[in-house]
mmCIF file of C-alpha atoms and ligand atoms in Angstrom:
data_model
loop_
_atom_site.group_PDB
_atom_site.id
_atom_site.type_symbol
_atom_site.label_atom_id
_atom_site.label_comp_id
_atom_site.label_asym_id
_atom_site.label_seq_id
_atom_site.Cartn_x
_atom_site.Cartn_y
_atom_site.Cartn_z
ATOM 1 C CA MET A 29 -76.423 109.986 -32.376
ATOM 2 C CA ASN A 30 -78.340 106.977 -31.073
ATOM 3 C CA ASN A 31 -80.012 107.668 -27.733
ATOM 4 C CA PRO A 32 -79.124 104.586 -25.645
ATOM 5 C CA PHE A 33 -82.475 104.627 -23.827
ATOM 6 C CA ASP A 34 -84.343 104.594 -27.154
ATOM 7 C CA ASN A 35 -82.200 101.614 -28.165
ATOM 8 C CA ALA A 36 -83.030 99.819 -24.902
ATOM 9 C CA LEU A 37 -86.783 100.439 -25.417
ATOM 10 C CA ASN A 38 -86.439 99.257 -28.978
ATOM 11 C CA GLN A 39 -84.781 96.021 -27.810
ATOM 12 C CA LEU A 40 -87.637 95.467 -25.349
ATOM 13 C CA ALA A 41 -90.241 95.929 -28.094
ATOM 14 C CA ARG A 42 -88.366 93.657 -30.510
ATOM 15 C CA ALA A 43 -88.203 90.828 -27.944
ATOM 16 C CA ASN A 44 -91.875 91.288 -27.161
ATOM 17 C CA ALA A 45 -92.639 90.953 -30.864
ATOM 18 C CA VAL A 46 -91.110 87.447 -31.064
ATOM 19 C CA LYS A 47 -92.769 86.312 -27.822
ATOM 20 C CA PRO A 48 -95.536 88.603 -26.618
ATOM 21 C CA PHE A 49 -95.817 89.355 -22.903
ATOM 22 C CA PRO A 50 -98.711 91.134 -21.135
ATOM 23 C CA ALA A 51 -98.937 94.747 -22.296
ATOM 24 C CA ASP A 52 -98.982 95.988 -18.677
ATOM 25 C CA LEU A 53 -95.635 94.323 -17.938
ATOM 26 C CA ILE A 54 -93.971 95.907 -20.965
ATOM 27 C CA GLU A 55 -95.530 99.286 -20.186
ATOM 28 C CA ARG A 56 -94.190 99.224 -16.628
ATOM 29 C CA LEU A 57 -90.685 98.250 -17.771
ATOM 30 C CA LYS A 58 -90.592 101.149 -20.214
ATOM 31 C CA HIS A 59 -90.595 103.560 -17.261
ATOM 32 C CA PRO A 60 -87.916 103.535 -14.545
ATOM 33 C CA ASN A 61 -89.477 103.532 -11.057
ATOM 34 C CA ARG A 62 -87.461 106.597 -10.078
ATOM 35 C CA GLU A 63 -84.905 108.966 -11.623
ATOM 36 C CA ILE A 64 -82.816 110.986 -9.218
ATOM 37 C CA HIS A 65 -80.773 113.959 -10.379
ATOM 38 C CA ILE A 66 -78.269 115.422 -7.906
ATOM 39 C CA SER A 67 -75.808 118.310 -7.720
ATOM 40 C CA ILE A 68 -72.466 117.517 -6.121
ATOM 41 C CA PRO A 69 -70.462 120.541 -4.943
ATOM 42 C CA VAL A 70 -66.744 119.769 -4.769
ATOM 43 C CA THR A 71 -64.032 122.071 -3.437
ATOM 44 C CA MET A 72 -61.185 121.781 -5.921
ATOM 45 C CA ASP A 73 -57.530 121.759 -4.873
ATOM 46 C CA ASP A 74 -57.128 125.435 -5.876
ATOM 47 C CA GLY A 75 -59.942 126.432 -3.518
ATOM 48 C CA SER A 76 -62.546 127.021 -6.245
ATOM 49 C CA LEU A 77 -65.934 125.284 -6.179
ATOM 50 C CA CYS A 78 -67.125 122.999 -8.935
ATOM 51 C CA VAL A 79 -70.658 121.586 -9.003
ATOM 52 C CA PHE A 80 -70.980 118.232 -10.818
ATOM 53 C CA GLU A 81 -74.161 116.640 -12.123
ATOM 54 C CA GLY A 82 -74.902 113.165 -10.800
ATOM 55 C CA TYR A 83 -77.625 110.579 -11.248
ATOM 56 C CA ARG A 84 -79.185 107.446 -9.825
ATOM 57 C CA VAL A 85 -81.886 105.711 -11.810
ATOM 58 C CA GLU A 86 -83.843 102.982 -10.021
ATOM 59 C CA HIS A 87 -85.435 101.051 -12.832
ATOM 60 C CA ASN A 88 -87.120 98.024 -11.272
ATOM 61 C CA ASN A 89 -86.912 96.175 -7.925
ATOM 62 C CA ALA A 90 -89.434 93.389 -8.395
ATOM 63 C CA ARG A 91 -86.730 90.712 -8.146
ATOM 64 C CA GLY A 92 -84.675 92.339 -5.362
ATOM 65 C CA PRO A 93 -82.893 95.574 -4.387
ATOM 66 C CA TYR A 94 -81.917 97.861 -7.251
ATOM 67 C CA LYS A 95 -78.417 96.896 -8.419
ATOM 68 C CA GLY A 96 -75.981 98.489 -10.823
ATOM 69 C CA GLY A 97 -72.776 100.410 -11.154
ATOM 70 C CA ILE A 98 -71.776 104.072 -11.106
ATOM 71 C CA ARG A 99 -70.171 105.557 -14.203
ATOM 72 C CA PHE A 100 -67.839 108.575 -14.182
ATOM 73 C CA HIS A 101 -67.667 109.842 -17.766
ATOM 74 C CA LEU A 102 -68.079 113.121 -19.680
ATOM 75 C CA GLN A 103 -70.581 111.451 -22.017
ATOM 76 C CA THR A 104 -72.738 110.270 -19.100
ATOM 77 C CA ASP A 105 -76.196 111.841 -18.974
ATOM 78 C CA ILE A 106 -79.666 110.833 -17.807
ATOM 79 C CA HIS A 107 -80.489 109.008 -21.075
ATOM 80 C CA GLU A 108 -77.421 106.836 -20.788
ATOM 81 C CA VAL A 109 -78.025 106.079 -17.098
ATOM 82 C CA LYS A 110 -81.685 105.179 -17.810
ATOM 83 C CA ALA A 111 -80.624 102.748 -20.542
ATOM 84 C CA LEU A 112 -77.965 101.191 -18.327
ATOM 85 C CA ALA A 113 -80.503 100.815 -15.495
ATOM 86 C CA LEU A 114 -83.004 99.037 -17.749
ATOM 87 C CA TRP A 115 -80.253 96.724 -18.971
ATOM 88 C CA MET A 116 -79.368 95.943 -15.317
ATOM 89 C CA THR A 117 -82.947 94.830 -14.630
ATOM 90 C CA MET A 118 -82.744 92.483 -17.619
ATOM 91 C CA LYS A 119 -79.209 91.338 -16.782
ATOM 92 C CA CYS A 120 -79.956 90.387 -13.179
ATOM 93 C CA SER A 121 -83.013 88.491 -14.382
ATOM 94 C CA VAL A 122 -81.004 86.718 -17.114
ATOM 95 C CA VAL A 123 -78.631 85.265 -14.523
ATOM 96 C CA GLY A 124 -81.398 84.669 -11.995
ATOM 97 C CA ILE A 125 -79.819 86.621 -9.131
ATOM 98 C CA PRO A 126 -82.138 88.213 -6.520
ATOM 99 C CA MET A 127 -81.548 91.772 -7.683
ATOM 100 C CA GLY A 128 -83.376 94.476 -9.576
ATOM 101 C CA GLY A 129 -81.870 97.056 -11.886
ATOM 102 C CA GLY A 130 -80.418 100.498 -11.254
ATOM 103 C CA LYS A 131 -77.525 102.632 -12.420
ATOM 104 C CA GLY A 132 -75.674 105.755 -11.343
ATOM 105 C CA GLY A 133 -73.299 108.226 -12.822
ATOM 106 C CA VAL A 134 -71.577 111.577 -12.790
ATOM 107 C CA THR A 135 -70.868 113.744 -15.823
ATOM 108 C CA VAL A 136 -67.117 114.146 -15.334
ATOM 109 C CA ASP A 137 -63.772 113.205 -16.805
ATOM 110 C CA PRO A 138 -62.144 111.690 -13.695
ATOM 111 C CA LYS A 139 -58.721 111.815 -15.369
ATOM 112 C CA MET A 140 -58.841 115.597 -14.936
ATOM 113 C CA LEU A 141 -59.240 115.323 -11.142
ATOM 114 C CA SER A 142 -56.571 114.948 -8.460
ATOM 115 C CA LYS A 143 -56.953 112.025 -6.079
ATOM 116 C CA GLY A 144 -58.315 114.315 -3.375
ATOM 117 C CA GLU A 145 -60.873 115.847 -5.753
ATOM 118 C CA LEU A 146 -61.946 112.371 -6.877
ATOM 119 C CA GLU A 147 -62.438 111.288 -3.267
ATOM 120 C CA ARG A 148 -64.509 114.393 -2.441
ATOM 121 C CA LEU A 149 -66.641 113.835 -5.562
ATOM 122 C CA SER A 150 -67.174 110.149 -4.687
ATOM 123 C CA ARG A 151 -68.109 110.909 -1.086
ATOM 124 C CA GLY A 152 -70.367 113.721 -2.325
ATOM 125 C CA TRP A 153 -72.244 111.324 -4.642
ATOM 126 C CA MET A 154 -72.821 108.941 -1.735
ATOM 127 C CA ARG A 155 -73.819 111.751 0.669
ATOM 128 C CA ALA A 156 -76.440 113.037 -1.738
ATOM 129 C CA LEU A 157 -77.945 109.559 -2.204
ATOM 130 C CA ALA A 158 -77.391 107.880 1.192
ATOM 131 C CA ASP A 159 -81.091 108.033 2.056
ATOM 132 C CA VAL A 160 -82.185 106.117 -1.063
ATOM 133 C CA LEU A 161 -79.367 103.547 -1.035
ATOM 134 C CA GLY A 162 -78.940 100.605 1.336
ATOM 135 C CA PRO A 163 -78.263 96.855 1.405
ATOM 136 C CA ARG A 164 -81.990 96.041 1.116
ATOM 137 C CA LYS A 165 -82.871 98.998 -1.113
ATOM 138 C CA ASP A 166 -80.297 99.894 -3.731
ATOM 139 C CA VAL A 167 -76.736 98.552 -4.032
ATOM 140 C CA PRO A 168 -74.292 100.340 -6.387
ATOM 141 C CA ALA A 169 -70.983 99.036 -7.768
ATOM 142 C CA PRO A 170 -68.183 100.054 -10.158
ATOM 143 C CA ASP A 171 -68.674 100.763 -13.853
ATOM 144 C CA VAL A 172 -66.685 102.729 -16.452
ATOM 145 C CA ASN A 173 -63.879 104.726 -14.741
ATOM 146 C CA THR A 174 -64.869 103.790 -11.181
ATOM 147 C CA THR A 175 -62.626 101.614 -9.038
ATOM 148 C CA PRO A 176 -62.494 99.541 -5.838
ATOM 149 C CA GLU A 177 -60.914 102.541 -4.111
ATOM 150 C CA ILE A 178 -63.904 104.732 -5.046
ATOM 151 C CA MET A 179 -66.246 102.019 -3.716
ATOM 152 C CA ALA A 180 -64.275 101.999 -0.437
ATOM 153 C CA TRP A 181 -64.666 105.789 -0.020
ATOM 154 C CA MET A 182 -68.368 105.499 -0.723
ATOM 155 C CA ALA A 183 -68.859 102.561 1.673
ATOM 156 C CA ASP A 184 -67.019 104.511 4.357
ATOM 157 C CA GLU A 185 -69.163 107.596 3.756
ATOM 158 C CA PHE A 186 -72.368 105.518 3.971
ATOM 159 C CA GLY A 187 -71.158 103.956 7.231
ATOM 160 C CA LYS A 188 -70.441 107.388 8.728
ATOM 161 C CA ILE A 189 -73.891 108.703 7.759
ATOM 162 C CA THR A 190 -76.040 105.695 8.660
ATOM 163 C CA GLY A 191 -73.975 103.640 11.097
ATOM 164 C CA ASP A 192 -74.288 100.605 8.799
ATOM 165 C CA THR A 193 -70.703 99.475 8.345
ATOM 166 C CA SER A 194 -71.512 96.013 6.947
ATOM 167 C CA GLY A 195 -70.289 97.187 3.534
ATOM 168 C CA ALA A 196 -73.304 95.539 1.915
ATOM 169 C CA VAL A 197 -74.505 98.891 0.544
ATOM 170 C CA ILE A 198 -71.973 98.785 -2.294
ATOM 171 C CA THR A 199 -69.999 96.086 -4.096
ATOM 172 C CA GLY A 200 -66.698 95.976 -5.926
ATOM 173 C CA LYS A 201 -64.867 97.063 -2.766
ATOM 174 C CA PRO A 202 -61.175 96.232 -2.212
ATOM 175 C CA LEU A 203 -60.546 92.836 -0.586
ATOM 176 C CA GLY A 204 -59.521 94.417 2.724
ATOM 177 C CA GLN A 205 -62.759 96.429 2.894
ATOM 178 C CA GLY A 206 -65.220 93.565 2.458
ATOM 179 C CA GLY A 207 -64.673 92.958 -1.241
ATOM 180 C CA SER A 208 -65.099 89.517 -2.785
ATOM 181 C CA GLU A 209 -62.426 87.300 -4.200
ATOM 182 C CA GLY A 210 -62.680 87.335 -7.976
ATOM 183 C CA ARG A 211 -64.727 90.548 -8.337
ATOM 184 C CA GLY A 212 -61.986 92.328 -10.309
ATOM 185 C CA THR A 213 -61.932 89.748 -13.082
ATOM 186 C CA ALA A 214 -65.552 88.564 -12.764
ATOM 187 C CA THR A 215 -66.989 90.399 -15.784
ATOM 188 C CA ALA A 216 -64.420 88.943 -18.179
ATOM 189 C CA GLN A 217 -64.472 85.565 -16.435
ATOM 190 C CA GLY A 218 -68.258 85.312 -16.741
ATOM 191 C CA GLY A 219 -67.983 86.149 -20.430
ATOM 192 C CA PHE A 220 -65.372 83.483 -20.862
ATOM 193 C CA TYR A 221 -67.644 80.817 -19.343
ATOM 194 C CA VAL A 222 -70.414 81.860 -21.755
ATOM 195 C CA PHE A 223 -68.012 81.747 -24.711
ATOM 196 C CA ASP A 224 -66.758 78.322 -23.665
ATOM 197 C CA ALA A 225 -70.286 76.958 -23.280
ATOM 198 C CA LEU A 226 -71.371 78.184 -26.733
ATOM 199 C CA ARG A 227 -68.156 78.049 -28.788
ATOM 200 C CA GLU A 228 -68.964 74.886 -30.696
ATOM 201 C CA GLN A 229 -72.586 75.780 -31.367
ATOM 202 C CA LEU A 230 -71.425 79.139 -32.737
ATOM 203 C CA GLY A 231 -69.007 77.399 -35.093
ATOM 204 C CA LEU A 232 -65.875 78.971 -33.603
ATOM 205 C CA PRO A 233 -62.450 77.269 -33.751
ATOM 206 C CA ILE A 234 -60.588 75.826 -30.749
ATOM 207 C CA SER A 235 -58.062 78.619 -31.039
ATOM 208 C CA CYS A 236 -59.691 81.958 -31.885
ATOM 209 C CA ARG A 237 -58.261 85.233 -33.131
ATOM 210 C CA VAL A 238 -59.601 87.862 -30.769
ATOM 211 C CA VAL A 239 -59.969 91.654 -31.025
ATOM 212 C CA VAL A 240 -60.753 93.638 -27.860
ATOM 213 C CA GLN A 241 -62.076 97.193 -28.036
ATOM 214 C CA GLY A 242 -61.347 98.879 -24.700
ATOM 215 C CA PHE A 243 -58.612 98.024 -22.217
ATOM 216 C CA GLY A 244 -60.362 99.125 -19.017
ATOM 217 C CA ASN A 245 -61.980 97.318 -16.051
ATOM 218 C CA ALA A 246 -63.261 94.465 -18.240
ATOM 219 C CA GLY A 247 -61.327 94.470 -21.530
ATOM 220 C CA ASP A 248 -57.874 94.114 -19.997
ATOM 221 C CA HIS A 249 -58.896 90.981 -18.080
ATOM 222 C CA ALA A 250 -60.631 89.582 -21.168
ATOM 223 C CA ALA A 251 -57.449 89.945 -23.223
ATOM 224 C CA ASP A 252 -55.539 88.186 -20.465
ATOM 225 C CA LEU A 253 -58.069 85.354 -19.954
ATOM 226 C CA TRP A 254 -58.497 84.509 -23.634
ATOM 227 C CA THR A 255 -54.701 84.534 -24.038
ATOM 228 C CA LYS A 256 -54.196 82.203 -21.071
ATOM 229 C CA ALA A 257 -56.805 79.839 -22.547
ATOM 230 C CA GLY A 258 -54.749 79.501 -25.737
ATOM 231 C CA HIS A 259 -56.462 82.036 -27.997
ATOM 232 C CA ARG A 260 -54.634 84.786 -29.879
ATOM 233 C CA VAL A 261 -55.434 88.414 -29.106
ATOM 234 C CA ILE A 262 -54.352 90.322 -32.217
ATOM 235 C CA ALA A 263 -55.568 93.857 -31.440
ATOM 236 C CA VAL A 264 -56.679 95.998 -28.510
ATOM 237 C CA SER A 265 -57.572 99.668 -28.008
ATOM 238 C CA ASP A 266 -58.241 102.327 -25.412
ATOM 239 C CA SER A 267 -59.562 105.893 -25.529
ATOM 240 C CA LYS A 268 -56.243 107.086 -27.044
ATOM 241 C CA GLY A 269 -56.137 104.646 -29.987
ATOM 242 C CA ALA A 270 -55.759 101.053 -31.132
ATOM 243 C CA ILE A 271 -52.858 98.682 -31.778
ATOM 244 C CA VAL A 272 -52.599 95.559 -33.925
ATOM 245 C CA SER A 273 -49.968 92.856 -34.168
ATOM 246 C CA ASP A 274 -49.199 90.769 -37.271
ATOM 247 C CA THR A 275 -48.889 87.748 -34.988
ATOM 248 C CA THR A 276 -50.131 87.838 -31.382
ATOM 249 C CA LEU A 277 -50.053 90.556 -28.744
ATOM 250 C CA ASP A 278 -48.110 89.886 -25.558
ATOM 251 C CA ILE A 279 -50.853 90.968 -23.140
ATOM 252 C CA ASP A 280 -48.571 91.163 -20.092
ATOM 253 C CA ALA A 281 -46.322 93.531 -22.051
ATOM 254 C CA VAL A 282 -49.327 95.599 -23.221
ATOM 255 C CA THR A 283 -50.564 95.868 -19.628
ATOM 256 C CA ALA A 284 -47.106 96.976 -18.463
ATOM 257 C CA HIS A 285 -46.901 99.487 -21.343
ATOM 258 C CA LYS A 286 -50.309 100.947 -20.455
ATOM 259 C CA LYS A 287 -49.317 101.212 -16.804
ATOM 260 C CA ALA A 288 -46.115 103.045 -17.699
ATOM 261 C CA THR A 289 -47.441 105.377 -20.415
ATOM 262 C CA GLY A 290 -51.186 105.634 -19.761
ATOM 263 C CA SER A 291 -52.137 103.995 -23.059
ATOM 264 C CA VAL A 292 -51.749 100.822 -25.102
ATOM 265 C CA VAL A 293 -50.660 102.973 -28.070
ATOM 266 C CA GLY A 294 -46.948 102.943 -28.860
ATOM 267 C CA MET A 295 -46.347 99.387 -27.706
ATOM 268 C CA SER A 296 -43.263 98.066 -29.500
ATOM 269 C CA GLY A 297 -43.814 95.525 -32.284
ATOM 270 C CA THR A 298 -47.336 96.820 -32.997
ATOM 271 C CA ARG A 299 -48.945 99.120 -35.545
ATOM 272 C CA THR A 300 -51.249 101.942 -34.473
ATOM 273 C CA ILE A 301 -54.646 101.906 -36.195
ATOM 274 C CA THR A 302 -57.893 103.826 -35.758
ATOM 275 C CA ASN A 303 -60.880 102.627 -33.788
ATOM 276 C CA ASP A 304 -62.807 102.083 -37.049
ATOM 277 C CA GLU A 305 -59.962 99.972 -38.418
ATOM 278 C CA LEU A 306 -59.917 97.909 -35.227
ATOM 279 C CA LEU A 307 -63.624 97.137 -35.497
ATOM 280 C CA ALA A 308 -63.153 96.115 -39.133
ATOM 281 C CA LEU A 309 -60.317 93.614 -38.512
ATOM 282 C CA GLU A 310 -60.837 90.058 -39.702
ATOM 283 C CA CYS A 311 -61.068 87.843 -36.614
ATOM 284 C CA ASP A 312 -63.117 85.125 -34.934
ATOM 285 C CA ILE A 313 -64.306 87.132 -31.954
ATOM 286 C CA LEU A 314 -64.740 90.865 -31.600
ATOM 287 C CA ILE A 315 -65.165 91.865 -27.962
ATOM 288 C CA PRO A 316 -66.445 95.438 -27.573
ATOM 289 C CA ALA A 317 -65.493 96.351 -23.997
ATOM 290 C CA ALA A 318 -65.853 100.129 -24.046
ATOM 291 C CA LEU A 319 -68.991 102.239 -24.517
ATOM 292 C CA GLU A 320 -72.403 102.180 -26.227
ATOM 293 C CA ASN A 321 -73.174 102.591 -29.929
ATOM 294 C CA GLN A 322 -69.896 101.312 -31.357
ATOM 295 C CA ILE A 323 -71.436 99.029 -34.004
ATOM 296 C CA ARG A 324 -74.104 100.964 -35.881
ATOM 297 C CA ALA A 325 -75.957 101.003 -39.193
ATOM 298 C CA ASP A 326 -73.190 103.161 -40.725
ATOM 299 C CA ASN A 327 -70.233 100.886 -39.865
ATOM 300 C CA VAL A 328 -71.779 97.426 -39.431
ATOM 301 C CA GLY A 329 -70.934 96.555 -43.038
ATOM 302 C CA SER A 330 -67.231 96.679 -42.183
ATOM 303 C CA ILE A 331 -67.423 94.051 -39.400
ATOM 304 C CA ARG A 332 -65.476 90.911 -40.375
ATOM 305 C CA ALA A 333 -65.685 88.995 -37.072
ATOM 306 C CA LYS A 334 -67.484 85.650 -36.899
ATOM 307 C CA SER A 335 -68.997 86.552 -33.560
ATOM 308 C CA VAL A 336 -69.445 89.724 -31.497
ATOM 309 C CA MET A 337 -69.325 89.244 -27.720
ATOM 310 C CA GLU A 338 -70.508 92.278 -25.780
ATOM 311 C CA LEU A 339 -68.462 92.935 -22.668
ATOM 312 C CA ALA A 340 -69.547 96.592 -22.815
ATOM 313 C CA ASN A 341 -73.148 97.586 -22.237
ATOM 314 C CA GLY A 342 -75.077 98.550 -25.359
ATOM 315 C CA PRO A 343 -72.255 98.489 -27.948
ATOM 316 C CA THR A 344 -74.515 97.336 -30.815
ATOM 317 C CA THR A 345 -77.564 99.264 -32.035
ATOM 318 C CA PRO A 346 -80.770 97.406 -33.030
ATOM 319 C CA GLU A 347 -80.198 98.238 -36.729
ATOM 320 C CA ALA A 348 -76.702 96.764 -36.542
ATOM 321 C CA ASP A 349 -78.098 93.679 -34.746
ATOM 322 C CA ASP A 350 -80.332 92.981 -37.738
ATOM 323 C CA ALA A 351 -77.520 93.444 -40.231
ATOM 324 C CA LEU A 352 -75.220 91.093 -38.300
ATOM 325 C CA PHE A 353 -77.945 88.457 -37.886
ATOM 326 C CA ALA A 354 -78.672 88.570 -41.622
ATOM 327 C CA ARG A 355 -74.975 87.924 -42.320
ATOM 328 C CA GLY A 356 -74.833 84.993 -39.866
ATOM 329 C CA ILE A 357 -72.595 86.861 -37.407
ATOM 330 C CA SER A 358 -73.684 85.879 -33.903
ATOM 331 C CA VAL A 359 -73.919 88.501 -31.165
ATOM 332 C CA ILE A 360 -73.761 87.367 -27.544
ATOM 333 C CA PRO A 361 -75.631 90.195 -25.854
ATOM 334 C CA ASP A 362 -74.322 92.313 -22.979
ATOM 335 C CA ILE A 363 -77.093 91.246 -20.593
ATOM 336 C CA LEU A 364 -75.736 87.709 -20.734
ATOM 337 C CA PHE A 365 -72.080 88.094 -21.712
ATOM 338 C CA ASN A 366 -71.088 90.727 -19.128
ATOM 339 C CA ALA A 367 -73.377 89.542 -16.315
ATOM 340 C CA GLY A 368 -70.486 87.902 -14.444
ATOM 341 C CA GLY A 369 -69.664 91.267 -12.842
ATOM 342 C CA VAL A 370 -73.022 91.785 -11.192
ATOM 343 C CA THR A 371 -73.226 88.097 -10.311
ATOM 344 C CA VAL A 372 -70.026 88.245 -8.267
ATOM 345 C CA SER A 373 -71.182 91.612 -6.891
ATOM 346 C CA THR A 374 -74.214 89.786 -5.577
ATOM 347 C CA PHE A 375 -71.954 87.150 -4.028
ATOM 348 C CA GLU A 376 -70.066 90.011 -2.345
ATOM 349 C CA TRP A 377 -73.316 91.489 -0.997
ATOM 350 C CA GLU A 378 -74.351 88.064 0.307
ATOM 351 C CA GLN A 379 -70.970 87.546 2.008
ATOM 352 C CA ASN A 380 -71.217 90.998 3.649
ATOM 353 C CA LEU A 381 -74.745 90.322 4.909
ATOM 354 C CA LYS A 382 -73.739 86.943 6.337
ATOM 355 C CA GLY A 383 -70.294 88.008 7.566
ATOM 356 C CA GLU A 384 -68.611 85.373 5.401
ATOM 357 C CA HIS A 385 -65.593 85.282 3.134
ATOM 358 C CA TRP A 386 -65.657 82.815 0.245
ATOM 359 C CA THR A 387 -62.562 81.491 -1.531
ATOM 360 C CA GLU A 388 -61.878 82.334 -5.176
ATOM 361 C CA GLU A 389 -62.606 78.706 -5.996
ATOM 362 C CA GLN A 390 -66.049 78.924 -4.410
ATOM 363 C CA VAL A 391 -66.791 82.208 -6.182
ATOM 364 C CA PHE A 392 -65.768 81.025 -9.641
ATOM 365 C CA GLY A 393 -67.402 77.628 -9.118
ATOM 366 C CA LYS A 394 -70.770 79.294 -8.478
ATOM 367 C CA LEU A 395 -70.214 81.807 -11.282
ATOM 368 C CA LYS A 396 -69.385 79.098 -13.828
ATOM 369 C CA GLU A 397 -72.489 77.119 -13.011
ATOM 370 C CA ILE A 398 -74.750 80.145 -13.459
ATOM 371 C CA MET A 399 -73.133 81.454 -16.650
ATOM 372 C CA GLU A 400 -73.097 78.073 -18.380
ATOM 373 C CA ARG A 401 -76.669 77.272 -17.404
ATOM 374 C CA GLU A 402 -78.059 80.598 -18.614
ATOM 375 C CA ALA A 403 -75.952 80.620 -21.796
ATOM 376 C CA LEU A 404 -77.438 77.268 -22.819
ATOM 377 C CA GLU A 405 -80.959 78.332 -21.832
ATOM 378 C CA ILE A 406 -80.696 81.444 -23.980
ATOM 379 C CA PHE A 407 -79.147 79.592 -26.902
ATOM 380 C CA GLU A 408 -82.003 77.075 -26.852
ATOM 381 C CA THR A 409 -84.590 79.838 -26.549
ATOM 382 C CA ALA A 410 -83.090 81.520 -29.621
ATOM 383 C CA GLN A 411 -83.276 78.236 -31.568
ATOM 384 C CA THR A 412 -86.880 77.628 -30.530
ATOM 385 C CA LEU A 413 -88.000 81.156 -31.361
ATOM 386 C CA LYS A 414 -85.778 81.300 -34.486
ATOM 387 C CA THR A 415 -84.389 84.604 -33.351
ATOM 388 C CA ASP A 416 -81.132 86.215 -32.270
ATOM 389 C CA LEU A 417 -79.515 85.764 -28.858
ATOM 390 C CA ARG A 418 -80.433 89.279 -27.683
ATOM 391 C CA ARG A 419 -84.146 88.810 -28.226
ATOM 392 C CA ALA A 420 -83.844 85.370 -26.611
ATOM 393 C CA ALA A 421 -82.068 86.820 -23.565
ATOM 394 C CA PHE A 422 -84.764 89.494 -23.191
ATOM 395 C CA VAL A 423 -87.452 86.800 -23.490
ATOM 396 C CA VAL A 424 -85.841 84.721 -20.713
ATOM 397 C CA ALA A 425 -85.480 87.837 -18.533
ATOM 398 C CA LEU A 426 -89.038 88.989 -19.195
ATOM 399 C CA GLY A 427 -90.451 85.577 -18.254
ATOM 400 C CA ARG A 428 -88.802 85.824 -14.825
ATOM 401 C CA LEU A 429 -89.869 89.445 -14.363
ATOM 402 C CA GLN A 430 -93.428 88.545 -15.264
ATOM 403 C CA GLU A 431 -93.404 85.935 -12.527
ATOM 404 C CA ALA A 432 -91.929 88.350 -9.992
ATOM 405 C CA MET A 433 -94.353 91.139 -10.857
ATOM 406 C CA GLN A 434 -97.587 89.196 -11.107
ATOM 407 C CA TYR A 435 -98.889 90.270 -7.693
ATOM 408 C CA SER A 436 -97.428 93.780 -7.665
HETATM 409 N N1 LIG B 513 -71.213 97.868 -13.860
HETATM 410 C C1 LIG B 513 -71.359 96.454 -14.019
HETATM 411 C C2 LIG B 513 -72.441 96.137 -15.017
HETATM 412 O O1 LIG B 513 -72.741 96.914 -15.884
HETATM 413 C C3 LIG B 513 -71.525 95.733 -12.685
HETATM 414 C C4 LIG B 513 -72.713 96.126 -11.875
HETATM 415 C C5 LIG B 513 -72.711 95.558 -10.474
HETATM 416 O O2 LIG B 513 -71.791 94.855 -10.119
HETATM 417 O O3 LIG B 513 -73.673 95.862 -9.755
HETATM 418 O O4 LIG B 513 -72.976 95.054 -15.035
#
């Protein structure tokens, strides 16, 4: 199994090889500033006690407070959280927002918890970390399996402990609790702006056939957005399996089916396929929107997409990157393609600090400008350096980090 943190370090080294940065900068970025490991005791509904393992990794804050989501997943461990934190540092730098990189998590399958247990776990995570978090220190957000409701419990807990009820300690909150317009769809929306800015240069048709792996916080909105823009989503998946249509999926119907049954599988008019078969479908765009290490040395040969657009964090290993590049399959890297989420999170933080509420138009207007500008910058950097878009994105991010860290 690929260790995601090793992959992240590998990506850093590979970018540094195409455009060398000072050795001290690279050395510092290889080590997170702080790794915090917590135990979260939760009283379960039957009265028994369960102690969960939780994490917060603060990777780098040279450009602003640590920023990054909290993941609730059984596969989550310190290696994964460290990788995700490093990627957040790069991601925030790629989009030029005044934030550093951090990430949190709990090793848990939240689907096995009752609502009350989930709330006690969420409040417990915040209680254990309240002294290291804060609007000017470290600002978490949602990630895999965490929701606006969980953010609201955590914001409330932080307010009770510290008296700071501005909400600026955490983003991705519900609209009524200081959340931002557009945050729910921001990750997919940001990706769409990047796609739109680069479509022609990447040689993609006006109407693309799209495959989405993962129908969670980001993938479901991506399927919807690409459909509304006139593209054809032909296959989607979730943790229970994948479905494909011979024509086009009706995304509203898939969403309704998932809501009713808990999965996309079994949707009428579709065929059920495996995750490997989904990744191997012939299409224009493959959007991995689930977990790390999905496209690897052992299955990269089966990819028949023209372009891979990473809505998930870390879905492609460095070995697979090389194989795709050699075959002329472009990969728009996670630290650019999915950066719309943290960008709108930062807008939310700014609104909370200033006591403002921006309209959806204002939010998406600002987001579009940033995503288009950085997409073009990274595309040009890749052309100049004759390299792939991931190395180019790291190079752009490293340049800004170098500037921020020169006196530290
Ligand atoms: N979890 C998201 C990410 O990986 C969003 C982080 C945030 O909004 O801080 O980028």
